[in-house]
Short mmCIF file of C-alpha atoms in Angstrom, two decimals:
data_model
loop_
_atom_site.label_atom_id
_atom_site.label_comp_id
_atom_site.label_asym_id
_atom_site.label_seq_id
_atom_site.Cartn_x
_atom_site.Cartn_y
_atom_site.Cartn_z
CA UNK A 26 -77.24 -41.90 -56.91
CA UNK A 27 -74.98 -44.97 -56.66
CA UNK A 28 -72.61 -43.58 -53.91
CA UNK A 29 -72.62 -40.82 -51.24
CA UNK A 30 -69.16 -39.21 -51.60
CA UNK A 31 -70.09 -36.97 -54.56
CA UNK A 32 -73.17 -35.65 -52.62
CA UNK A 33 -70.93 -34.70 -49.75
CA UNK A 34 -68.38 -33.12 -51.79
CA UNK A 35 -70.96 -31.17 -53.78
CA UNK A 36 -72.27 -29.78 -50.52
CA UNK A 37 -68.78 -29.03 -49.32
CA UNK A 38 -68.19 -27.00 -52.33
CA UNK A 39 -71.45 -25.26 -52.68
CA UNK A 40 -71.45 -24.08 -49.00
CA UNK A 41 -67.71 -23.49 -48.81
CA UNK A 42 -67.54 -25.71 -45.72
CA UNK A 43 -63.70 -26.17 -46.18
CA UNK A 44 -63.32 -22.51 -45.08
CA UNK A 45 -64.53 -23.18 -41.61
CA UNK A 46 -61.65 -25.43 -40.63
CA UNK A 47 -58.76 -27.42 -42.05
CA UNK A 48 -60.05 -30.82 -41.60
CA UNK A 49 -63.83 -31.62 -42.26
CA UNK A 50 -65.38 -34.71 -41.01
CA UNK A 51 -68.89 -35.64 -42.23
CA UNK A 52 -71.31 -38.64 -42.14
CA UNK A 53 -74.40 -39.43 -44.24
CA UNK A 54 -77.21 -42.03 -44.12
CA UNK A 55 -79.47 -42.40 -46.92
CA UNK A 56 -80.97 -44.47 -49.90
CA UNK A 57 -78.66 -45.34 -52.77
CA UNK A 58 -79.55 -46.92 -56.07
CA UNK A 59 -77.84 -49.65 -58.30
CA UNK A 60 -78.37 -50.19 -62.03
CA UNK A 61 -77.70 -53.94 -61.91
CA UNK A 62 -79.13 -57.34 -61.27
CA UNK A 63 -80.26 -57.78 -57.84
CA UNK A 64 -78.43 -60.38 -55.61
CA UNK A 65 -78.72 -61.67 -52.22
CA UNK A 66 -78.22 -58.72 -49.98
CA UNK A 67 -77.71 -56.37 -52.93
CA UNK A 68 -80.87 -54.61 -53.95
CA UNK A 69 -81.69 -51.96 -56.56
CA UNK A 70 -82.46 -49.58 -53.60
CA UNK A 71 -80.33 -50.02 -50.52
CA UNK A 72 -79.44 -47.78 -47.60
CA UNK A 73 -75.88 -46.72 -46.75
CA UNK A 74 -73.96 -45.26 -43.85
CA UNK A 75 -70.87 -43.48 -44.64
CA UNK A 76 -68.18 -41.06 -43.53
CA UNK A 77 -65.82 -38.67 -45.31
CA UNK A 78 -62.73 -37.18 -43.65
CA UNK A 79 -61.36 -34.20 -46.03
CA UNK A 80 -58.29 -32.16 -45.74
CA UNK A 81 -55.69 -34.65 -44.42
CA UNK A 82 -53.36 -36.45 -46.64
CA UNK A 83 -51.68 -38.58 -43.93
CA UNK A 84 -51.73 -42.47 -43.66
CA UNK A 85 -52.71 -41.94 -40.02
CA UNK A 86 -56.03 -40.52 -41.41
CA UNK A 87 -56.45 -43.60 -43.43
CA UNK A 88 -55.87 -45.80 -40.14
CA UNK A 89 -58.47 -43.75 -38.28
CA UNK A 90 -61.14 -44.35 -41.05
CA UNK A 91 -60.46 -48.04 -41.19
CA UNK A 92 -60.26 -48.46 -37.34
CA UNK A 93 -63.62 -46.68 -37.11
CA UNK A 94 -65.46 -48.99 -39.51
CA UNK A 95 -63.88 -52.07 -37.88
CA UNK A 96 -65.04 -50.89 -34.45
CA UNK A 97 -68.60 -50.35 -35.72
CA UNK A 98 -68.72 -53.80 -36.74
CA UNK A 99 -67.09 -55.12 -33.62
CA UNK A 100 -69.52 -53.23 -31.32
CA UNK A 101 -72.46 -54.67 -33.33
CA UNK A 102 -71.10 -58.09 -32.52
CA UNK A 103 -70.14 -59.27 -35.98
CA UNK A 104 -67.63 -62.06 -36.05
CA UNK A 105 -64.68 -63.12 -38.15
CA UNK A 106 -63.92 -59.78 -39.37
CA UNK A 107 -60.96 -59.14 -41.71
CA UNK A 108 -59.65 -56.09 -43.72
CA UNK A 109 -58.56 -56.67 -47.26
CA UNK A 110 -56.12 -53.96 -48.01
CA UNK A 111 -54.31 -52.54 -51.05
CA UNK A 112 -52.95 -49.29 -52.55
CA UNK A 113 -53.38 -48.12 -56.17
CA UNK A 114 -50.74 -45.58 -55.67
CA UNK A 115 -50.48 -42.10 -57.09
CA UNK A 116 -50.74 -40.99 -60.64
CA UNK A 117 -47.15 -42.06 -61.51
CA UNK A 118 -47.71 -45.47 -60.01
CA UNK A 119 -50.98 -46.01 -61.91
CA UNK A 120 -49.45 -44.92 -65.25
CA UNK A 121 -46.60 -47.33 -64.98
CA UNK A 122 -48.75 -50.11 -63.73
CA UNK A 123 -51.35 -49.70 -66.39
CA UNK A 124 -48.89 -50.10 -69.18
CA UNK A 125 -47.75 -53.42 -67.61
CA UNK A 126 -51.19 -54.64 -67.10
CA UNK A 127 -52.36 -53.90 -70.59
CA UNK A 128 -49.33 -55.72 -71.93
CA UNK A 129 -50.16 -58.77 -69.91
CA UNK A 130 -53.84 -58.58 -70.88
CA UNK A 131 -53.79 -57.84 -74.52
CA UNK A 132 -52.71 -61.33 -75.82
CA UNK A 133 -55.85 -62.56 -74.01
CA UNK A 134 -58.22 -60.10 -75.42
CA UNK A 135 -60.70 -62.62 -77.02
CA UNK A 136 -60.87 -64.50 -73.76
CA UNK A 137 -61.94 -61.59 -71.56
CA UNK A 138 -65.45 -60.89 -70.48
CA UNK A 139 -67.26 -58.32 -72.40
CA UNK A 140 -67.05 -56.02 -69.41
CA UNK A 141 -63.34 -56.37 -69.18
CA UNK A 142 -62.84 -55.71 -72.89
CA UNK A 143 -64.56 -52.37 -72.48
CA UNK A 144 -62.50 -51.67 -69.41
CA UNK A 145 -59.20 -52.50 -71.12
CA UNK A 146 -59.59 -49.40 -73.23
CA UNK A 147 -61.21 -47.06 -70.47
CA UNK A 148 -59.65 -48.15 -67.23
CA UNK A 149 -57.67 -51.46 -67.14
CA UNK A 150 -57.18 -51.44 -63.41
CA UNK A 151 -61.03 -52.10 -63.03
CA UNK A 152 -60.29 -55.41 -64.57
CA UNK A 153 -58.89 -56.49 -61.30
CA UNK A 154 -62.24 -56.15 -59.63
CA UNK A 155 -63.95 -58.36 -62.09
CA UNK A 156 -66.12 -61.13 -60.69
CA UNK A 157 -66.06 -63.33 -63.92
CA UNK A 158 -64.19 -66.64 -63.47
CA UNK A 159 -62.66 -66.31 -67.01
CA UNK A 160 -60.95 -62.95 -66.08
CA UNK A 161 -59.82 -64.55 -62.73
CA UNK A 162 -57.92 -67.18 -64.68
CA UNK A 163 -56.27 -64.58 -66.93
CA UNK A 164 -55.28 -62.38 -64.03
CA UNK A 165 -53.51 -65.08 -62.07
CA UNK A 166 -50.19 -64.37 -63.84
CA UNK A 167 -50.73 -60.60 -64.01
CA UNK A 168 -48.13 -58.12 -62.57
CA UNK A 169 -48.77 -56.72 -59.03
CA UNK A 170 -49.26 -53.03 -58.68
CA UNK A 171 -47.24 -53.30 -55.48
CA UNK A 172 -44.20 -53.63 -57.65
CA UNK A 173 -44.72 -50.38 -59.28
CA UNK A 174 -45.27 -48.08 -56.36
CA UNK A 175 -43.62 -44.76 -56.32
CA UNK A 176 -41.56 -43.94 -53.27
CA UNK A 177 -44.29 -41.61 -51.96
CA UNK A 178 -46.92 -44.24 -52.37
CA UNK A 179 -44.78 -47.03 -50.86
CA UNK A 180 -43.96 -44.85 -47.71
CA UNK A 181 -47.66 -43.94 -47.28
CA UNK A 182 -48.82 -47.75 -47.57
CA UNK A 183 -46.10 -48.99 -45.40
CA UNK A 184 -47.03 -46.42 -42.63
CA UNK A 185 -50.59 -47.41 -42.84
CA UNK A 186 -49.70 -51.19 -42.46
CA UNK A 187 -47.54 -50.38 -39.47
CA UNK A 188 -50.39 -48.62 -37.59
CA UNK A 189 -52.97 -51.34 -38.32
CA UNK A 190 -50.52 -53.80 -36.92
CA UNK A 191 -50.08 -51.75 -33.71
CA UNK A 192 -53.89 -51.58 -33.47
CA UNK A 193 -54.19 -55.49 -33.74
CA UNK A 194 -56.59 -54.96 -36.69
CA UNK A 195 -56.40 -58.18 -38.84
CA UNK A 196 -55.56 -57.29 -42.48
CA UNK A 197 -54.45 -58.98 -45.63
CA UNK A 198 -52.74 -57.06 -48.42
CA UNK A 199 -54.74 -58.04 -51.53
CA UNK A 200 -53.28 -56.55 -54.75
CA UNK A 201 -56.79 -57.39 -56.53
CA UNK A 202 -58.78 -54.86 -54.45
CA UNK A 203 -59.04 -51.69 -56.49
CA UNK A 204 -62.64 -50.78 -55.71
CA UNK A 205 -65.37 -50.11 -58.29
CA UNK A 206 -65.10 -46.26 -58.60
CA UNK A 207 -62.56 -44.66 -60.63
CA UNK A 208 -61.84 -41.63 -58.25
CA UNK A 209 -59.80 -43.72 -55.76
CA UNK A 210 -56.00 -43.17 -55.20
CA UNK A 211 -53.55 -44.82 -52.72
CA UNK A 212 -55.31 -46.72 -49.98
CA UNK A 213 -58.32 -48.92 -50.89
CA UNK A 214 -59.90 -51.30 -48.57
CA UNK A 215 -62.84 -53.72 -47.92
CA UNK A 216 -63.81 -55.40 -44.63
CA UNK A 217 -65.20 -58.83 -44.86
CA UNK A 218 -67.05 -61.29 -42.57
CA UNK A 219 -68.03 -64.93 -42.89
CA UNK A 220 -71.59 -66.16 -43.47
CA UNK A 221 -72.52 -64.09 -46.45
CA UNK A 222 -71.21 -66.41 -49.24
CA UNK A 223 -69.13 -65.23 -52.12
CA UNK A 224 -70.15 -61.59 -51.73
CA UNK A 225 -68.67 -61.43 -48.22
CA UNK A 226 -67.82 -57.63 -48.17
CA UNK A 227 -69.90 -55.64 -45.66
CA UNK A 228 -68.19 -52.32 -46.10
CA UNK A 229 -65.35 -50.61 -48.02
CA UNK A 230 -63.70 -47.38 -48.86
CA UNK A 231 -60.65 -45.64 -49.94
CA UNK A 232 -58.71 -42.40 -50.44
CA UNK A 233 -59.64 -39.95 -53.27
CA UNK A 234 -57.00 -37.25 -53.26
CA UNK A 235 -57.82 -34.58 -55.79
CA UNK A 236 -61.37 -35.78 -56.34
CA UNK A 237 -62.92 -32.75 -54.47
CA UNK A 238 -61.53 -30.40 -57.11
CA UNK A 239 -63.94 -31.71 -59.76
CA UNK A 240 -66.75 -30.12 -57.55
CA UNK A 241 -65.05 -26.91 -57.06
CA UNK A 242 -63.86 -27.77 -53.57
CA UNK A 243 -60.21 -27.16 -54.27
CA UNK A 244 -57.35 -29.72 -54.40
CA UNK A 245 -58.17 -31.40 -51.24
CA UNK A 246 -57.13 -34.86 -49.98
CA UNK A 247 -59.94 -37.26 -48.60
CA UNK A 248 -60.79 -40.53 -47.49
CA UNK A 249 -64.12 -42.27 -46.59
CA UNK A 250 -65.97 -45.54 -46.29
CA UNK A 251 -69.52 -46.65 -47.13
CA UNK A 252 -71.38 -49.62 -45.53
CA UNK A 253 -74.82 -51.10 -46.65
CA UNK A 254 -77.14 -51.28 -43.81
CA UNK A 255 -79.20 -54.03 -45.28
CA UNK A 256 -75.72 -55.96 -45.53
CA UNK A 257 -75.02 -55.41 -41.88
CA UNK A 258 -78.56 -56.67 -40.97
CA UNK A 259 -78.06 -59.72 -43.17
CA UNK A 260 -74.84 -60.59 -41.45
CA UNK A 261 -76.17 -60.22 -37.99
CA UNK A 262 -79.10 -62.40 -38.85
CA UNK A 263 -76.68 -65.08 -40.42
CA UNK A 264 -74.47 -65.01 -37.32
CA UNK A 265 -77.49 -65.10 -34.85
CA UNK A 266 -76.44 -61.87 -33.29
CA UNK A 267 -79.18 -60.50 -31.05
CA UNK A 268 -80.62 -57.01 -32.23
CA UNK A 269 -80.95 -54.30 -29.35
CA UNK A 270 -84.46 -54.20 -28.12
CA UNK A 271 -86.51 -51.00 -28.57
CA UNK A 272 -86.40 -48.49 -25.77
CA UNK A 273 -89.87 -47.97 -24.23
CA UNK A 274 -90.65 -45.17 -21.80
CA UNK A 275 -90.08 -46.34 -18.18
CA UNK A 276 -92.46 -43.63 -16.83
CA UNK A 277 -95.11 -41.69 -18.82
CA UNK A 278 -96.21 -38.35 -17.23
CA UNK A 279 -99.78 -37.02 -18.01
CA UNK A 280 -99.96 -33.52 -16.42
CA UNK A 281 -103.56 -31.84 -16.24
CA UNK A 282 -103.11 -28.08 -16.28
CA UNK A 283 -100.30 -25.53 -16.65
CA UNK A 284 -98.97 -25.88 -13.17
CA UNK A 285 -99.00 -29.63 -13.32
CA UNK A 286 -97.20 -29.49 -16.65
CA UNK A 287 -94.54 -27.31 -14.96
CA UNK A 288 -93.97 -29.89 -12.17
CA UNK A 289 -94.04 -32.87 -14.57
CA UNK A 290 -91.81 -31.36 -17.08
CA UNK A 291 -89.06 -30.88 -14.35
CA UNK A 292 -89.52 -34.36 -13.02
CA UNK A 293 -89.16 -35.72 -16.71
CA UNK A 294 -86.04 -33.78 -17.15
CA UNK A 295 -84.33 -34.91 -14.05
CA UNK A 296 -85.17 -38.58 -14.66
CA UNK A 297 -83.77 -38.36 -18.27
CA UNK A 298 -80.67 -36.89 -16.91
CA UNK A 299 -80.44 -39.97 -14.75
CA UNK A 300 -80.55 -42.17 -17.83
CA UNK A 301 -84.26 -43.27 -17.34
CA UNK A 302 -86.35 -43.03 -20.56
CA UNK A 303 -89.39 -40.97 -19.96
CA UNK A 304 -92.11 -39.39 -21.93
CA UNK A 305 -94.52 -36.51 -21.17
CA UNK A 306 -98.03 -35.64 -22.70
CA UNK A 307 -97.71 -31.93 -23.27
CA UNK A 308 -101.31 -31.66 -24.54
CA UNK A 309 -102.97 -33.88 -21.95
CA UNK A 310 -106.56 -33.01 -21.56
CA UNK A 311 -108.28 -36.37 -20.70
CA UNK A 312 -106.83 -39.15 -18.45
CA UNK A 313 -108.29 -41.82 -20.66
CA UNK A 314 -106.64 -40.39 -23.80
CA UNK A 315 -103.19 -39.97 -22.01
CA UNK A 316 -103.38 -43.53 -20.57
CA UNK A 317 -104.19 -45.02 -24.13
CA UNK A 318 -101.11 -43.08 -25.40
CA UNK A 319 -98.82 -44.37 -22.66
CA UNK A 320 -100.07 -47.88 -23.38
CA UNK A 321 -99.59 -47.56 -27.09
CA UNK A 322 -95.99 -46.45 -26.36
CA UNK A 323 -95.39 -49.42 -24.17
CA UNK A 324 -94.67 -47.32 -20.95
CA UNK A 325 -94.04 -49.53 -17.92
CA UNK A 326 -95.48 -46.85 -15.43
CA UNK A 327 -97.74 -43.84 -15.85
CA UNK A 328 -98.38 -40.88 -13.67
CA UNK A 329 -101.37 -38.66 -13.79
CA UNK A 330 -100.69 -35.30 -12.17
CA UNK A 331 -103.61 -33.00 -11.68
CA UNK A 332 -104.99 -30.40 -9.09
CA UNK A 333 -105.43 -32.99 -6.31
CA UNK A 334 -101.89 -34.29 -6.67
CA UNK A 335 -100.43 -30.76 -6.55
CA UNK A 336 -102.45 -30.02 -3.54
CA UNK A 337 -101.12 -33.12 -1.72
CA UNK A 338 -97.61 -32.82 -3.12
CA UNK A 339 -97.75 -36.59 -4.09
CA UNK A 340 -98.36 -38.47 -7.33
CA UNK A 341 -99.61 -42.00 -7.98
CA UNK A 342 -97.29 -44.37 -9.96
CA UNK A 343 -99.32 -46.73 -11.88
CA UNK A 344 -98.00 -50.01 -13.44
CA UNK A 345 -99.47 -50.31 -16.75
CA UNK A 346 -99.62 -53.99 -16.91
CA UNK A 347 -100.70 -54.89 -13.43
CA UNK A 348 -102.76 -51.76 -12.86
CA UNK A 349 -101.25 -51.66 -9.28
CA UNK A 350 -100.77 -48.02 -7.86
CA UNK A 351 -98.70 -46.51 -5.19
CA UNK A 352 -98.52 -43.02 -3.86
CA UNK A 353 -95.18 -41.15 -3.80
CA UNK A 354 -94.35 -37.74 -2.48
CA UNK A 355 -92.79 -35.27 -4.74
CA UNK A 356 -89.65 -35.40 -2.51
CA UNK A 357 -89.25 -39.12 -2.81
CA UNK A 358 -90.15 -39.45 -6.32
CA UNK A 359 -86.91 -39.28 -8.14
CA UNK A 360 -85.16 -41.76 -5.70
CA UNK A 361 -87.87 -44.35 -5.75
CA UNK A 362 -88.32 -44.24 -9.46
CA UNK A 363 -84.54 -44.70 -9.82
CA UNK A 364 -84.57 -47.61 -7.48
CA UNK A 365 -87.34 -49.27 -9.49
CA UNK A 366 -85.25 -48.65 -12.68
CA UNK A 367 -82.20 -50.19 -11.25
CA UNK A 368 -84.15 -53.26 -10.02
CA UNK A 369 -86.35 -53.75 -13.15
#
């Protein structure tokens, strides 16, 4: 499984999901696999997060997808982000451009890399994506696909650029961006950041109008992106971006008996609704076992609730590190725990 789009489209077709609504938006997270030489940050097995927006052909949808990925990186704290943007147009555009590109490359056939020699016969546009320095030199004088855009493709691309400018998303039009997969059409893009060396792309995507039809999902337009999770982590480490700390239970409830469980469950629910992370031992039988579990979860406070506490309508709040305890009535419980949470 080298990419995630095909899996989503297969599910779309088999489950007839496109019948539920006109526009379908999906996301996926899972392992993918490359049959290529491992490099820094590029492993045989890696994990990818991706989204697919299927059913809308407009350039506004393209902008929404690019904006979403850009915002994801921004909220993680990544710096020096930039969008590399291109269009490979519709079928008419690609047919006209393919002829011009082949005409430019054929005199240099013997100088091309072995991969590019194969691509010249199968899909010449893929040569633009070559990482071989010899191919780069030959491509310097190659025609640009932007000079071969049909009126429809040009209007789509111009509209997208206008929206990205209005959103203040930094982008550069790069005619060499074609992406490595053959199903793309019109918009293609990569988002780069510094500190990752030559392979500075952390996420990419593009439009694939008509591709869902190959899976029996109908002639639907679509666009999506994929971003490698290991690449994101690598970039965050290189840029010294702090990772969010794990969330530990602030209060761990250990109710002994059914009546105690009923009370503790209600308190746990109220505290969670107040934004306070809590955990409850629903199978508590021995105090020692429950406290060990609270300790293993890293809980800050623990509460043992048994028959005596129910009778007195109070509970003991125990600080797990200092072992200090204080009694709190049921009526004061929520307010006092909230105060401790806010002043932690």
